[in-house]
Amino acid sequence: MLSRRNVRIKVMQMLYTMSRDKSVDLSTILSRYRENVDKTFELFLFNLLLLMKISAYARIDAKRKKSKHLPSEEDRKFTPKLADNPLMASLLQNQALFRLFNKLELESYFEEDQIRRFYTEFAEKEEYKSFIDKPDNTAQDFKDIILLLYKTCINNETFIELIKDQYPLWEEDKSLVVGTIKKTVKALPSEEDFFKAYEPTAETIEEFGKTLLLKVNKSESELLEIITPSLKNWDADRVAVIDMILIKMAITEFISFESIPTKVTLNEYVELAKVYSTDKSKDFVNGILDRLVKQLTDNGQIKKSGRGLVGN
């Protein structure tokens, strides 16, 4: 689930913390890094559980409509098919998934009144009413309505407040989590262990992320020696903290990760500078890294291995 870009962001955040607070030791930083990685997967599960709980609320809505003293024709026709369909059932009846929810105590984050309000807002949508009225819904109909439900949720102010209270890094992980939820819905009905495909992998988390973090931390002075001549009229102390961190990370990738193409690394860090630093950072970081790539290549310090990587 986690891409290298997401891991780079988490490593950048940890290095920034170390630069701002010299009292934080490396073991604490490594622990926080791993915690942030795990929280991203937990964030996916949080979103999935919310989607499931709102869908399941259709059953409560059905009972309420049927129990009215004078139910309308619409009330009598209503069925909780948002929950009672093969696609959502593959999630709602997934015992392995619920064991994971229970292990992380995710149920405790939700109150029934919140779920009711989410569902009530969604139930007013014409698309949902049309879905309910349609006698023979296709699998695609079910996927479309579940995706619409999720879209409605993540644009809801209550949802935004709820998720930011529990997961402060929501904005950093939002695009990844939303994409994974959409992928999950489109693949329904799911296998019991489908979520394992989204668990953090050692290759991305340890071999790439942790190694990158450790190498940058260990080689601070050496990296600064490489960078300083390329700054020209700039004093290293005047370079934005995030810019310097990103440049150090990029150099470490150029030199230490032979399987990652140089152009990929350069483009990734320029993009991160654009998003996380100052208005001028994108051009500044791009210019510095361009010069450093040439310098490191000429010095034989950048050595790429693997098909299609040599010279890249």
Short mmCIF file of C-alpha atoms in Angstrom, two decimals:
data_model
loop_
_atom_site.label_atom_id
_atom_site.label_comp_id
_atom_site.label_asym_id
_atom_site.label_seq_id
_atom_site.Cartn_x
_atom_site.Cartn_y
_atom_site.Cartn_z
CA MET A 1 0.00 0.00 0.00
CA LEU A 2 2.75 2.44 0.94
CA SER A 3 4.68 3.73 -2.04
CA ARG A 4 8.24 4.99 -1.89
CA ARG A 5 6.88 8.52 -2.13
CA ASN A 6 4.86 8.06 1.05
CA VAL A 7 7.89 6.59 2.79
CA ARG A 8 10.07 9.50 1.65
CA ILE A 9 7.58 11.90 3.24
CA LYS A 10 7.68 10.00 6.53
CA VAL A 11 11.49 9.92 6.51
CA MET A 12 11.56 13.66 5.74
CA GLN A 13 9.25 14.32 8.70
CA MET A 14 11.49 12.34 11.04
CA LEU A 15 14.64 14.12 9.86
CA TYR A 16 12.89 17.45 10.31
CA THR A 17 11.97 16.49 13.88
CA MET A 18 15.61 15.63 14.59
CA SER A 19 16.79 18.95 13.14
CA ARG A 20 14.38 20.92 15.31
CA ASP A 21 14.81 18.96 18.55
CA LYS A 22 18.35 17.80 19.23
CA SER A 23 17.24 16.03 22.41
CA VAL A 24 15.34 13.36 20.45
CA ASP A 25 17.52 10.29 20.08
CA LEU A 26 17.70 8.00 17.06
CA SER A 27 15.89 5.09 18.70
CA THR A 28 12.92 7.36 19.44
CA ILE A 29 12.90 8.61 15.86
CA LEU A 30 12.98 5.06 14.47
CA SER A 31 10.10 4.12 16.76
CA ARG A 32 8.07 7.14 15.59
CA TYR A 33 8.85 6.33 11.97
CA ARG A 34 7.51 2.79 12.36
CA GLU A 35 4.47 4.08 14.22
CA ASN A 36 3.68 6.52 11.40
CA VAL A 37 4.00 3.72 8.86
CA ASP A 38 1.61 1.52 10.83
CA LYS A 39 -0.82 4.41 11.24
CA THR A 40 -1.20 4.69 7.48
CA PHE A 41 -2.45 1.11 7.25
CA GLU A 42 -4.66 1.72 10.28
CA LEU A 43 -6.03 4.82 8.55
CA PHE A 44 -7.08 2.66 5.60
CA LEU A 45 -8.87 0.28 7.98
CA PHE A 46 -10.54 3.22 9.76
CA ASN A 47 -11.96 4.47 6.45
CA LEU A 48 -13.07 0.98 5.46
CA LEU A 49 -14.82 0.35 8.78
CA LEU A 50 -16.64 3.67 8.55
CA LEU A 51 -17.88 2.77 5.08
CA MET A 52 -19.06 -0.60 6.36
CA LYS A 53 -20.82 0.84 9.42
CA ILE A 54 -22.71 3.43 7.37
CA SER A 55 -23.77 0.76 4.89
CA ALA A 56 -24.93 -1.49 7.72
CA TYR A 57 -27.01 1.37 9.11
CA ALA A 58 -29.41 0.79 6.20
CA ARG A 59 -30.74 -2.18 8.21
CA ILE A 60 -31.64 0.11 11.11
CA ASP A 61 -33.26 2.51 8.66
CA ALA A 62 -35.32 -0.35 7.20
CA LYS A 63 -36.60 -1.39 10.65
CA ARG A 64 -37.48 2.22 11.47
CA LYS A 65 -39.43 2.65 8.24
CA LYS A 66 -41.31 -0.62 8.68
CA SER A 67 -42.20 0.14 12.32
CA LYS A 68 -43.95 3.42 11.54
CA HIS A 69 -47.60 3.58 12.57
CA LEU A 70 -48.50 4.66 9.04
CA PRO A 71 -45.61 3.71 6.74
CA SER A 72 -45.67 5.30 3.31
CA GLU A 73 -45.43 3.36 0.08
CA GLU A 74 -41.79 4.40 -0.09
CA ASP A 75 -41.23 3.08 3.44
CA ARG A 76 -42.79 -0.28 2.59
CA LYS A 77 -40.70 -0.66 -0.57
CA PHE A 78 -37.43 0.22 1.14
CA THR A 79 -34.87 -2.57 1.52
CA PRO A 80 -31.46 -2.41 3.23
CA LYS A 81 -29.66 -3.54 0.10
CA LEU A 82 -26.84 -1.08 0.71
CA ALA A 83 -25.78 -3.62 3.34
CA ASP A 84 -27.51 -6.77 2.16
CA ASN A 85 -25.75 -7.40 -1.12
CA PRO A 86 -22.97 -9.86 -2.00
CA LEU A 87 -20.33 -7.14 -2.34
CA MET A 88 -20.79 -5.42 1.01
CA ALA A 89 -21.57 -8.77 2.64
CA SER A 90 -18.06 -9.95 1.76
CA LEU A 91 -16.81 -7.20 4.09
CA LEU A 92 -19.50 -7.29 6.77
CA GLN A 93 -19.13 -11.07 7.16
CA ASN A 94 -15.33 -11.07 7.07
CA GLN A 95 -14.28 -12.41 10.48
CA ALA A 96 -10.56 -11.94 9.83
CA LEU A 97 -11.18 -8.28 9.05
CA PHE A 98 -13.19 -7.76 12.23
CA ARG A 99 -10.49 -9.43 14.30
CA LEU A 100 -8.11 -6.82 12.94
CA PHE A 101 -10.58 -4.02 13.72
CA ASN A 102 -10.89 -5.35 17.28
CA LYS A 103 -7.14 -5.68 17.71
CA LEU A 104 -6.71 -2.00 16.81
CA GLU A 105 -9.83 -1.01 18.80
CA LEU A 106 -11.18 0.91 15.82
CA GLU A 107 -14.81 0.47 16.88
CA SER A 108 -14.16 2.80 19.82
CA TYR A 109 -13.59 5.73 17.45
CA PHE A 110 -17.20 5.78 16.25
CA GLU A 111 -20.44 6.81 17.92
CA GLU A 112 -23.78 5.59 16.63
CA ASP A 113 -25.06 9.14 16.31
CA GLN A 114 -22.19 9.97 13.96
CA ILE A 115 -22.99 6.97 11.79
CA ARG A 116 -26.68 7.92 11.77
CA ARG A 117 -25.86 11.45 10.62
CA PHE A 118 -23.54 10.22 7.87
CA TYR A 119 -26.20 7.81 6.65
CA THR A 120 -29.04 10.35 6.88
CA GLU A 121 -27.12 12.85 4.75
CA PHE A 122 -26.39 10.20 2.15
CA ALA A 123 -29.99 8.90 2.15
CA GLU A 124 -31.16 12.29 0.85
CA LYS A 125 -29.18 11.93 -2.35
CA GLU A 126 -31.20 11.27 -5.50
CA GLU A 127 -28.65 8.67 -6.60
CA TYR A 128 -29.35 6.63 -3.46
CA LYS A 129 -33.11 6.93 -3.89
CA SER A 130 -32.81 5.76 -7.51
CA PHE A 131 -30.61 2.89 -6.38
CA ILE A 132 -33.24 1.82 -3.83
CA ASP A 133 -36.05 2.09 -6.39
CA LYS A 134 -34.23 0.04 -9.03
CA PRO A 135 -35.50 -3.57 -8.83
CA ASP A 136 -32.51 -5.41 -10.25
CA ASN A 137 -29.23 -3.76 -9.32
CA THR A 138 -26.09 -4.96 -11.04
CA ALA A 139 -22.73 -5.51 -9.37
CA GLN A 140 -21.60 -2.24 -10.92
CA ASP A 141 -24.62 -0.47 -9.38
CA PHE A 142 -23.52 -1.65 -5.94
CA LYS A 143 -19.93 -0.56 -6.53
CA ASP A 144 -21.03 2.85 -7.80
CA ILE A 145 -23.29 3.53 -4.81
CA ILE A 146 -20.62 2.43 -2.31
CA LEU A 147 -18.08 4.69 -4.01
CA LEU A 148 -20.56 7.57 -3.93
CA LEU A 149 -21.13 6.92 -0.23
CA TYR A 150 -17.40 7.12 0.40
CA LYS A 151 -17.05 10.31 -1.65
CA THR A 152 -19.88 11.85 0.36
CA CYS A 153 -18.18 10.86 3.62
CA ILE A 154 -14.74 12.27 2.94
CA ASN A 155 -16.24 15.62 1.95
CA ASN A 156 -18.29 15.80 5.14
CA GLU A 157 -17.07 18.27 7.80
CA THR A 158 -17.89 15.84 10.60
CA PHE A 159 -15.75 13.19 8.93
CA ILE A 160 -12.85 15.61 8.50
CA GLU A 161 -13.00 16.62 12.18
CA LEU A 162 -13.30 12.99 13.29
CA ILE A 163 -10.41 11.72 11.23
CA LYS A 164 -8.07 14.61 12.01
CA ASP A 165 -8.68 14.08 15.73
CA GLN A 166 -7.57 10.46 15.45
CA TYR A 167 -5.03 10.74 12.61
CA PRO A 168 -3.16 14.07 12.40
CA LEU A 169 -1.30 12.85 9.29
CA TRP A 170 -4.53 12.39 7.31
CA GLU A 171 -3.66 15.10 4.77
CA GLU A 172 -0.30 13.48 3.96
CA ASP A 173 -1.85 10.03 3.55
CA LYS A 174 -5.23 11.05 2.13
CA SER A 175 -4.59 10.40 -1.57
CA LEU A 176 -3.03 7.01 -0.83
CA VAL A 177 -5.84 5.89 1.49
CA VAL A 178 -8.64 7.16 -0.77
CA GLY A 179 -7.07 5.38 -3.74
CA THR A 180 -6.78 2.15 -1.77
CA ILE A 181 -10.40 2.32 -0.62
CA LYS A 182 -11.54 2.83 -4.22
CA LYS A 183 -9.39 -0.09 -5.34
CA THR A 184 -10.91 -2.26 -2.60
CA VAL A 185 -14.49 -1.36 -3.54
CA LYS A 186 -13.88 -1.95 -7.24
CA ALA A 187 -12.53 -5.42 -6.45
CA LEU A 188 -15.55 -6.50 -4.36
CA PRO A 189 -16.57 -9.13 -3.44
CA SER A 190 -13.29 -9.62 -1.59
CA GLU A 191 -11.36 -12.62 -0.33
CA GLU A 192 -11.11 -12.98 3.44
CA ASP A 193 -7.44 -11.97 3.59
CA PHE A 194 -7.56 -9.22 0.92
CA PHE A 195 -6.26 -6.60 3.35
CA LYS A 196 -2.89 -8.35 3.69
CA ALA A 197 -1.96 -6.97 0.27
CA TYR A 198 -2.05 -3.49 1.81
CA GLU A 199 0.01 -4.19 4.92
CA PRO A 200 3.42 -2.47 5.10
CA THR A 201 6.15 -4.55 3.44
CA ALA A 202 9.68 -4.96 4.77
CA GLU A 203 11.11 -4.05 1.36
CA THR A 204 9.54 -0.60 1.36
CA ILE A 205 9.55 0.15 5.07
CA GLU A 206 12.84 -1.36 6.24
CA GLU A 207 15.10 -1.83 3.22
CA PHE A 208 14.22 1.53 1.72
CA GLY A 209 12.76 3.84 4.36
CA LYS A 210 14.66 2.86 7.48
CA THR A 211 17.92 2.51 5.55
CA LEU A 212 17.45 5.96 4.01
CA LEU A 213 16.74 7.49 7.40
CA LEU A 214 19.78 5.88 9.02
CA LYS A 215 22.15 6.75 6.18
CA VAL A 216 21.14 10.41 6.07
CA ASN A 217 21.48 10.69 9.84
CA LYS A 218 24.87 8.97 9.89
CA SER A 219 26.34 10.95 6.98
CA GLU A 220 25.19 14.49 7.89
CA SER A 221 28.66 16.06 7.75
CA GLU A 222 29.74 14.20 4.58
CA LEU A 223 26.52 15.19 2.82
CA LEU A 224 27.00 18.82 3.77
CA GLU A 225 30.52 18.73 2.31
CA ILE A 226 29.07 17.48 -0.99
CA ILE A 227 26.28 20.07 -1.03
CA THR A 228 28.08 23.25 0.05
CA PRO A 229 30.16 23.83 -3.13
CA SER A 230 26.98 23.64 -5.23
CA LEU A 231 25.27 26.38 -3.24
CA LYS A 232 27.46 29.05 -4.89
CA ASN A 233 26.44 32.36 -3.30
CA TRP A 234 24.20 30.70 -0.71
CA ASP A 235 25.26 30.06 2.88
CA ALA A 236 24.24 26.54 3.92
CA ASP A 237 22.69 27.95 7.12
CA ARG A 238 20.35 30.13 5.05
CA VAL A 239 18.90 27.27 3.02
CA ALA A 240 15.37 26.33 4.12
CA VAL A 241 15.49 23.40 6.54
CA ILE A 242 13.16 21.23 4.45
CA ASP A 243 15.12 22.02 1.27
CA MET A 244 18.37 20.91 2.88
CA ILE A 245 16.78 17.73 4.22
CA LEU A 246 15.38 16.85 0.80
CA ILE A 247 18.71 17.50 -0.91
CA LYS A 248 20.50 15.25 1.61
CA MET A 249 17.92 12.51 1.11
CA ALA A 250 18.22 12.76 -2.67
CA ILE A 251 22.03 12.51 -2.59
CA THR A 252 21.77 9.46 -0.34
CA GLU A 253 19.38 7.84 -2.81
CA PHE A 254 21.62 8.68 -5.76
CA ILE A 255 24.60 7.02 -4.11
CA SER A 256 23.16 4.22 -1.98
CA PHE A 257 20.12 2.87 -3.83
CA GLU A 258 21.42 1.42 -7.06
CA SER A 259 18.07 0.06 -8.25
CA ILE A 260 16.29 3.45 -8.23
CA PRO A 261 16.82 5.46 -11.45
CA THR A 262 18.52 8.81 -10.90
CA LYS A 263 15.79 10.70 -12.80
CA VAL A 264 13.10 9.14 -10.62
CA THR A 265 14.88 10.23 -7.45
CA LEU A 266 15.47 13.76 -8.77
CA ASN A 267 11.87 14.23 -9.90
CA GLU A 268 10.47 12.87 -6.62
CA TYR A 269 12.43 15.27 -4.44
CA VAL A 270 11.70 18.26 -6.64
CA GLU A 271 8.00 17.43 -6.31
CA LEU A 272 8.30 17.08 -2.52
CA ALA A 273 10.01 20.48 -2.36
CA LYS A 274 7.10 21.97 -4.30
CA VAL A 275 4.55 20.53 -1.87
CA TYR A 276 6.29 20.81 1.49
CA SER A 277 8.64 23.80 1.31
CA THR A 278 8.65 27.41 0.06
CA ASP A 279 7.35 28.81 -3.24
CA LYS A 280 10.86 28.96 -4.71
CA SER A 281 12.00 25.61 -3.35
CA LYS A 282 11.08 23.56 -6.40
CA ASP A 283 13.42 25.49 -8.70
CA PHE A 284 16.12 25.79 -6.04
CA VAL A 285 16.19 22.07 -5.22
CA ASN A 286 16.01 21.17 -8.91
CA GLY A 287 19.00 23.39 -9.71
CA ILE A 288 21.13 22.04 -6.86
CA LEU A 289 20.30 18.41 -7.62
CA ASP A 290 21.01 18.87 -11.33
CA ARG A 291 24.50 20.10 -10.50
CA LEU A 292 25.07 17.38 -7.93
CA VAL A 293 23.98 14.59 -10.28
CA LYS A 294 26.57 15.71 -12.82
CA GLN A 295 29.25 16.06 -10.15
CA LEU A 296 28.53 12.69 -8.51
CA THR A 297 28.31 10.93 -11.87
CA ASP A 298 31.62 12.40 -13.03
CA ASN A 299 33.20 11.32 -9.73
CA GLY A 300 31.88 7.78 -10.17
CA GLN A 301 29.79 8.00 -7.00
CA ILE A 302 26.50 7.24 -8.74
CA LYS A 303 26.43 3.65 -9.88
CA LYS A 304 23.16 2.21 -11.07
CA SER A 305 22.56 -1.47 -11.64
CA GLY A 306 19.75 -3.34 -13.30
CA ARG A 307 18.16 -3.34 -16.71
CA GLY A 308 17.49 0.15 -18.05
CA LEU A 309 19.15 1.91 -15.12
CA VAL A 310 22.67 2.48 -16.37
CA GLY A 311 23.05 6.14 -17.35
CA ASN A 312 19.72 7.04 -15.78
#
